[in-house]
PDB file of C-alpha atoms in Angstrom:
ATOM      1  CA  MET A   1      42.917 -37.828 138.487  1.00  0.00           C
ATOM      2  CA  ARG A   2      44.992 -40.816 138.360  1.00  0.00           C
ATOM      3  CA  MET A   3      42.982 -45.045 138.321  1.00  0.00           C
ATOM      4  CA  ARG A   4      44.115 -48.157 140.945  1.00  0.00           C
ATOM      5  CA  TYR A   5      43.434 -50.954 139.041  1.00  0.00           C
ATOM      6  CA  PRO A   6      44.782 -53.982 141.401  1.00  0.00           C
ATOM      7  CA  ARG A   7      47.320 -56.404 140.670  1.00  0.00           C
ATOM      8  CA  ARG A   8      46.991 -59.695 141.042  1.00  0.00           C
ATOM      9  CA  PRO A   9      49.413 -61.952 141.730  1.00  0.00           C
ATOM     10  CA  LEU A  10      51.728 -63.529 139.587  1.00  0.00           C
ATOM     11  CA  TYR A  11      49.820 -67.238 139.693  1.00  0.00           C
ATOM     12  CA  VAL A  12      47.055 -65.906 139.241  1.00  0.00           C
ATOM     13  CA  GLY A  13      48.178 -64.614 135.608  1.00  0.00           C
ATOM     14  CA  LEU A  14      50.036 -67.875 135.188  1.00  0.00           C
ATOM     15  CA  SER A  15      47.004 -69.908 136.430  1.00  0.00           C
ATOM     16  CA  LEU A  16      44.401 -67.793 133.459  1.00  0.00           C
ATOM     17  CA  ALA A  17      47.425 -68.338 130.887  1.00  0.00           C
ATOM     18  CA  LEU A  18      47.865 -71.915 131.625  1.00  0.00           C
ATOM     19  CA  ALA A  19      44.030 -72.976 131.843  1.00  0.00           C
ATOM     20  CA  THR A  20      43.239 -71.011 128.145  1.00  0.00           C
ATOM     21  CA  LEU A  21      45.793 -73.715 127.106  1.00  0.00           C
ATOM     22  CA  ALA A  22      44.744 -76.812 128.518  1.00  0.00           C
ATOM     23  CA  THR A  23      41.697 -76.366 127.623  1.00  0.00           C
ATOM     24  CA  HIS A  24      43.012 -76.401 123.533  1.00  0.00           C
ATOM     25  CA  SER A  25      42.511 -80.070 122.276  1.00  0.00           C
ATOM     26  CA  ALA A  26      45.507 -82.322 120.723  1.00  0.00           C
ATOM     27  CA  ALA A  27      43.694 -81.920 117.486  1.00  0.00           C
ATOM     28  CA  ASP A  28      43.742 -77.890 117.700  1.00  0.00           C
ATOM     29  CA  ALA A  29      47.538 -78.636 117.369  1.00  0.00           C
ATOM     30  CA  ALA A  30      48.531 -81.718 115.692  1.00  0.00           C
ATOM     31  CA  GLU A  31      51.579 -83.256 115.546  1.00  0.00           C
ATOM     32  CA  PHE A  32      53.486 -83.436 112.404  1.00  0.00           C
ATOM     33  CA  ARG A  33      54.864 -87.250 111.661  1.00  0.00           C
ATOM     34  CA  SER A  34      56.679 -87.163 108.640  1.00  0.00           C
ATOM     35  CA  PHE A  35      59.720 -89.229 107.390  1.00  0.00           C
ATOM     36  CA  TRP A  36      61.886 -88.809 104.610  1.00  0.00           C
ATOM     37  CA  ALA A  37      61.946 -90.541 101.710  1.00  0.00           C
ATOM     38  CA  ASP A  38      65.390 -89.765  99.777  1.00  0.00           C
ATOM     39  CA  ALA A  39      66.242 -90.361  96.141  1.00  0.00           C
ATOM     40  CA  PHE A  40      68.826 -93.504  96.199  1.00  0.00           C
ATOM     41  CA  SER A  41      66.396 -95.223  97.930  1.00  0.00           C
ATOM     42  CA  GLU A  42      63.814 -97.323  97.327  1.00  0.00           C
ATOM     43  CA  GLY A  43      60.237 -95.115  97.131  1.00  0.00           C
ATOM     44  CA  CYS A  44      58.929 -93.356  94.409  1.00  0.00           C
ATOM     45  CA  LYS A  45      60.859 -95.007  91.747  1.00  0.00           C
ATOM     46  CA  SER A  46      57.940 -97.024  91.023  1.00  0.00           C
ATOM     47  CA  GLN A  47      54.507 -97.346  91.152  1.00  0.00           C
ATOM     48  CA  ALA A  48      54.597-100.263  93.689  1.00  0.00           C
ATOM     49  CA  GLN A  49      57.227 -98.744  95.497  1.00  0.00           C
ATOM     50  CA  ILE A  50      54.911 -95.645  96.263  1.00  0.00           C
ATOM     51  CA  ASN A  51      51.939 -97.580  97.292  1.00  0.00           C
ATOM     52  CA  ASP A  52      53.816 -99.018  99.809  1.00  0.00           C
ATOM     53  CA  MET A  53      55.274 -96.182 100.799  1.00  0.00           C
ATOM     54  CA  VAL A  54      52.107 -94.466 101.485  1.00  0.00           C
ATOM     55  CA  ALA A  55      50.458 -98.090 102.984  1.00  0.00           C
ATOM     56  CA  ARG A  56      53.609 -97.949 105.957  1.00  0.00           C
ATOM     57  CA  ALA A  57      52.305 -93.447 106.310  1.00  0.00           C
ATOM     58  CA  VAL A  58      48.949 -94.779 107.078  1.00  0.00           C
ATOM     59  CA  GLU A  59      50.492 -97.787 109.833  1.00  0.00           C
ATOM     60  CA  GLY A  60      52.575 -95.612 110.967  1.00  0.00           C
ATOM     61  CA  ARG A  61      50.001 -92.947 110.823  1.00  0.00           C
ATOM     62  CA  TYR A  62      51.823 -90.417 110.064  1.00  0.00           C
ATOM     63  CA  ASN A  63      50.563 -86.999 108.178  1.00  0.00           C
ATOM     64  CA  ALA A  64      53.597 -86.205 105.999  1.00  0.00           C
ATOM     65  CA  ILE A  65      55.629 -87.391 103.549  1.00  0.00           C
ATOM     66  CA  ILE A  66      58.860 -85.779 102.311  1.00  0.00           C
ATOM     67  CA  PRO A  67      60.550 -87.232  99.374  1.00  0.00           C
ATOM     68  CA  GLN A  68      63.838 -86.230  97.886  1.00  0.00           C
ATOM     69  CA  VAL A  69      62.681 -85.673  93.889  1.00  0.00           C
ATOM     70  CA  LEU A  70      65.443 -83.593  92.806  1.00  0.00           C
ATOM     71  CA  ALA A  71      69.315 -84.563  93.521  1.00  0.00           C
ATOM     72  CA  TYR A  72      71.543 -84.311  90.754  1.00  0.00           C
ATOM     73  CA  GLN A  73      70.105 -82.186  87.516  1.00  0.00           C
ATOM     74  CA  GLU A  74      71.415 -84.209  85.489  1.00  0.00           C
ATOM     75  CA  TYR A  75      70.955 -87.106  83.891  1.00  0.00           C
ATOM     76  CA  THR A  76      73.811 -89.866  84.344  1.00  0.00           C
ATOM     77  CA  GLY A  77      72.251 -93.360  84.652  1.00  0.00           C
ATOM     78  CA  GLY A  78      71.872 -93.037  88.359  1.00  0.00           C
ATOM     79  CA  SER A  79      68.681 -94.058  89.452  1.00  0.00           C
ATOM     80  CA  ALA A  80      68.324 -91.256  91.615  1.00  0.00           C
ATOM     81  CA  ARG A  81      69.633 -88.490  88.663  1.00  0.00           C
ATOM     82  CA  GLY A  82      67.133 -86.684  86.854  1.00  0.00           C
ATOM     83  CA  ALA A  83      63.457 -85.061  88.180  1.00  0.00           C
ATOM     84  CA  PHE A  84      61.437 -87.085  89.539  1.00  0.00           C
ATOM     85  CA  TRP A  85      58.094 -84.848  88.490  1.00  0.00           C
ATOM     86  CA  HIS A  86      57.625 -84.241  84.982  1.00  0.00           C
ATOM     87  CA  SER A  87      59.586 -81.548  84.225  1.00  0.00           C
ATOM     88  CA  ASP A  88      60.473 -79.415  80.699  1.00  0.00           C
ATOM     89  CA  ILE A  89      63.486 -78.039  82.456  1.00  0.00           C
ATOM     90  CA  VAL A  90      65.817 -80.523  83.999  1.00  0.00           C
ATOM     91  CA  PRO A  91      65.859 -84.792  82.071  1.00  0.00           C
ATOM     92  CA  ARG A  92      63.948 -86.848  84.676  1.00  0.00           C
ATOM     93  CA  ALA A  93      64.614 -89.294  86.494  1.00  0.00           C
ATOM     94  CA  PRO A  94      64.046 -93.108  84.620  1.00  0.00           C
ATOM     95  CA  ALA A  95      61.130 -93.348  87.097  1.00  0.00           C
ATOM     96  CA  ALA A  96      59.441 -90.123  85.038  1.00  0.00           C
ATOM     97  CA  SER A  97      60.313 -91.664  81.748  1.00  0.00           C
ATOM     98  CA  GLY A  98      56.806 -92.329  79.735  1.00  0.00           C
ATOM     99  CA  SER A  99      54.049 -91.561  81.493  1.00  0.00           C
ATOM    100  CA  PHE A 100      54.574 -92.061  85.370  1.00  0.00           C
ATOM    101  CA  ASP A 101      55.175 -88.815  86.770  1.00  0.00           C
ATOM    102  CA  PRO A 102      55.929 -90.080  90.466  1.00  0.00           C
ATOM    103  CA  LEU A 103      55.588 -86.792  92.564  1.00  0.00           C
ATOM    104  CA  ALA A 104      52.288 -86.711  91.042  1.00  0.00           C
ATOM    105  CA  TYR A 105      51.085 -90.205  91.436  1.00  0.00           C
ATOM    106  CA  LEU A 106      52.487 -89.619  95.321  1.00  0.00           C
ATOM    107  CA  VAL A 107      50.662 -86.970  95.840  1.00  0.00           C
ATOM    108  CA  GLN A 108      46.963 -88.911  94.657  1.00  0.00           C
ATOM    109  CA  ARG A 109      47.925 -91.514  96.648  1.00  0.00           C
ATOM    110  CA  ALA A 110      48.524 -89.495 100.079  1.00  0.00           C
ATOM    111  CA  HIS A 111      46.212 -86.956  99.958  1.00  0.00           C
ATOM    112  CA  GLN A 112      43.579 -90.539  99.980  1.00  0.00           C
ATOM    113  CA  TYR A 113      44.489 -90.606 103.221  1.00  0.00           C
ATOM    114  CA  GLY A 114      45.164 -87.518 104.806  1.00  0.00           C
ATOM    115  CA  ILE A 115      48.935 -87.260 104.103  1.00  0.00           C
ATOM    116  CA  GLU A 116      50.444 -84.166 103.444  1.00  0.00           C
ATOM    117  CA  VAL A 117      53.549 -84.341 100.271  1.00  0.00           C
ATOM    118  CA  HIS A 118      56.239 -81.849 100.965  1.00  0.00           C
ATOM    119  CA  PRO A 119      58.921 -82.493  98.376  1.00  0.00           C
ATOM    120  CA  TRP A 120      61.888 -81.378  98.597  1.00  0.00           C
ATOM    121  CA  LEU A 121      64.969 -80.754  95.951  1.00  0.00           C
ATOM    122  CA  VAL A 122      68.372 -80.008  96.663  1.00  0.00           C
ATOM    123  CA  PRO A 123      68.870 -75.983  94.435  1.00  0.00           C
ATOM    124  CA  TYR A 124      72.338 -76.176  93.535  1.00  0.00           C
ATOM    125  CA  ARG A 125      74.285 -79.467  92.637  1.00  0.00           C
ATOM    126  CA  ALA A 126      74.180 -79.550  89.760  1.00  0.00           C
ATOM    127  CA  GLY A 127      75.836 -82.840  88.901  1.00  0.00           C
ATOM    128  CA  SER A 128      78.921 -85.269  88.912  1.00  0.00           C
ATOM    129  CA  THR A 129      79.536 -84.107  85.176  1.00  0.00           C
ATOM    130  CA  TRP A 130      80.803 -81.298  82.415  1.00  0.00           C
ATOM    131  CA  PRO A 131      78.423 -80.444  80.850  1.00  0.00           C
ATOM    132  CA  PRO A 132      76.017 -82.225  83.020  1.00  0.00           C
ATOM    133  CA  ASN A 133      73.661 -84.332  80.328  1.00  0.00           C
ATOM    134  CA  GLY A 134      71.266 -83.673  79.628  1.00  0.00           C
ATOM    135  CA  ASN A 135      70.723 -80.011  81.312  1.00  0.00           C
ATOM    136  CA  PRO A 136      71.335 -78.340  77.735  1.00  0.00           C
ATOM    137  CA  THR A 137      70.692 -74.792  79.862  1.00  0.00           C
ATOM    138  CA  LEU A 138      72.766 -75.466  82.375  1.00  0.00           C
ATOM    139  CA  ALA A 139      75.673 -76.316  79.814  1.00  0.00           C
ATOM    140  CA  ALA A 140      75.286 -73.446  77.543  1.00  0.00           C
ATOM    141  CA  HIS A 141      75.992 -71.529  81.078  1.00  0.00           C
ATOM    142  CA  PRO A 142      79.176 -72.421  82.831  1.00  0.00           C
ATOM    143  CA  GLU A 143      79.139 -68.769  84.513  1.00  0.00           C
ATOM    144  CA  TRP A 144      76.165 -69.470  86.780  1.00  0.00           C
ATOM    145  CA  PHE A 145      78.437 -72.408  88.960  1.00  0.00           C
ATOM    146  CA  MET A 146      80.981 -72.644  90.987  1.00  0.00           C
ATOM    147  CA  THR A 147      84.857 -72.333  91.049  1.00  0.00           C
ATOM    148  CA  THR A 148      87.820 -72.332  93.302  1.00  0.00           C
ATOM    149  CA  GLN A 149      89.622 -68.584  92.982  1.00  0.00           C
ATOM    150  CA  GLY A 150      92.784 -70.140  91.923  1.00  0.00           C
ATOM    151  CA  GLY A 151      90.545 -71.572  89.378  1.00  0.00           C
ATOM    152  CA  MET A 152      88.625 -68.709  87.718  1.00  0.00           C
ATOM    153  CA  ASN A 153      88.507 -68.519  84.330  1.00  0.00           C
ATOM    154  CA  GLY A 154      89.385 -71.445  83.796  1.00  0.00           C
ATOM    155  CA  GLY A 155      85.108 -72.600  84.238  1.00  0.00           C
ATOM    156  CA  PRO A 156      83.064 -74.846  86.101  1.00  0.00           C
ATOM    157  CA  GLN A 157      85.198 -77.225  88.523  1.00  0.00           C
ATOM    158  CA  LEU A 158      84.156 -80.189  91.132  1.00  0.00           C
ATOM    159  CA  MET A 159      84.019 -79.392  94.356  1.00  0.00           C
ATOM    160  CA  GLY A 160      83.339 -81.216  97.349  1.00  0.00           C
ATOM    161  CA  SER A 161      85.408 -83.922  99.643  1.00  0.00           C
ATOM    162  CA  ASP A 162      85.450 -87.815 100.540  1.00  0.00           C
ATOM    163  CA  ASN A 163      84.924 -89.048  96.992  1.00  0.00           C
ATOM    164  CA  ASN A 164      81.186 -86.690  96.691  1.00  0.00           C
ATOM    165  CA  TYR A 165      82.314 -84.391  94.293  1.00  0.00           C
ATOM    166  CA  ALA A 166      79.969 -82.693  91.990  1.00  0.00           C
ATOM    167  CA  TYR A 167      79.755 -79.190  89.982  1.00  0.00           C
ATOM    168  CA  TYR A 168      77.466 -76.897  91.942  1.00  0.00           C
ATOM    169  CA  LEU A 169      75.238 -73.475  90.537  1.00  0.00           C
ATOM    170  CA  ASP A 170      76.636 -70.163  92.775  1.00  0.00           C
ATOM    171  CA  PRO A 171      74.206 -69.379  95.148  1.00  0.00           C
ATOM    172  CA  GLY A 172      75.086 -65.713  94.586  1.00  0.00           C
ATOM    173  CA  SER A 173      74.532 -66.083  90.921  1.00  0.00           C
ATOM    174  CA  PRO A 174      72.157 -63.744  89.911  1.00  0.00           C
ATOM    175  CA  ASP A 175      71.071 -65.498  86.982  1.00  0.00           C
ATOM    176  CA  ALA A 176      71.089 -69.238  89.128  1.00  0.00           C
ATOM    177  CA  GLN A 177      69.191 -68.263  91.584  1.00  0.00           C
ATOM    178  CA  GLU A 178      66.737 -67.052  88.780  1.00  0.00           C
ATOM    179  CA  TYR A 179      67.154 -70.697  86.706  1.00  0.00           C
ATOM    180  CA  LEU A 180      66.202 -72.160  89.800  1.00  0.00           C
ATOM    181  CA  ILE A 181      62.784 -70.715  90.612  1.00  0.00           C
TER     182      ILE A 181
END
């Protein structure tokens, strides 16, 4: 014997779904309010800049900061070159010299105000010089780098356009992937 259940009209089901959604408070679905701090501008280069950036985040009611902590994996003198944390693998940016660790300090300051920190880096752009200055691991492995088909067997080549050339790690190289991990 087959049981028959009364069908609810579509609007009843839709009404129940909307009522369920309406019962969730704004706190249940917190808005992600963030901003990006690139390595080429002010933001993470000193304790004062980090204090100012966190103060602006608090004032603007942001709940996350996305700092670029690695733009190039070499150090050639530019303030955006190298790691913005104490790294034993990648050369440190000038801001991360001595005992000051910009990323650690940013995390500590931001967390005091309930602000999340989501660091990001440019993984494959290694540098603008060959061999990458200050990075002996990459200098010892030219086979990890991209090259054009015509330049195969000639070593790493500058890639890019619009006066924005760099040496890039090959994303298909298992060894380059392991290095990044």
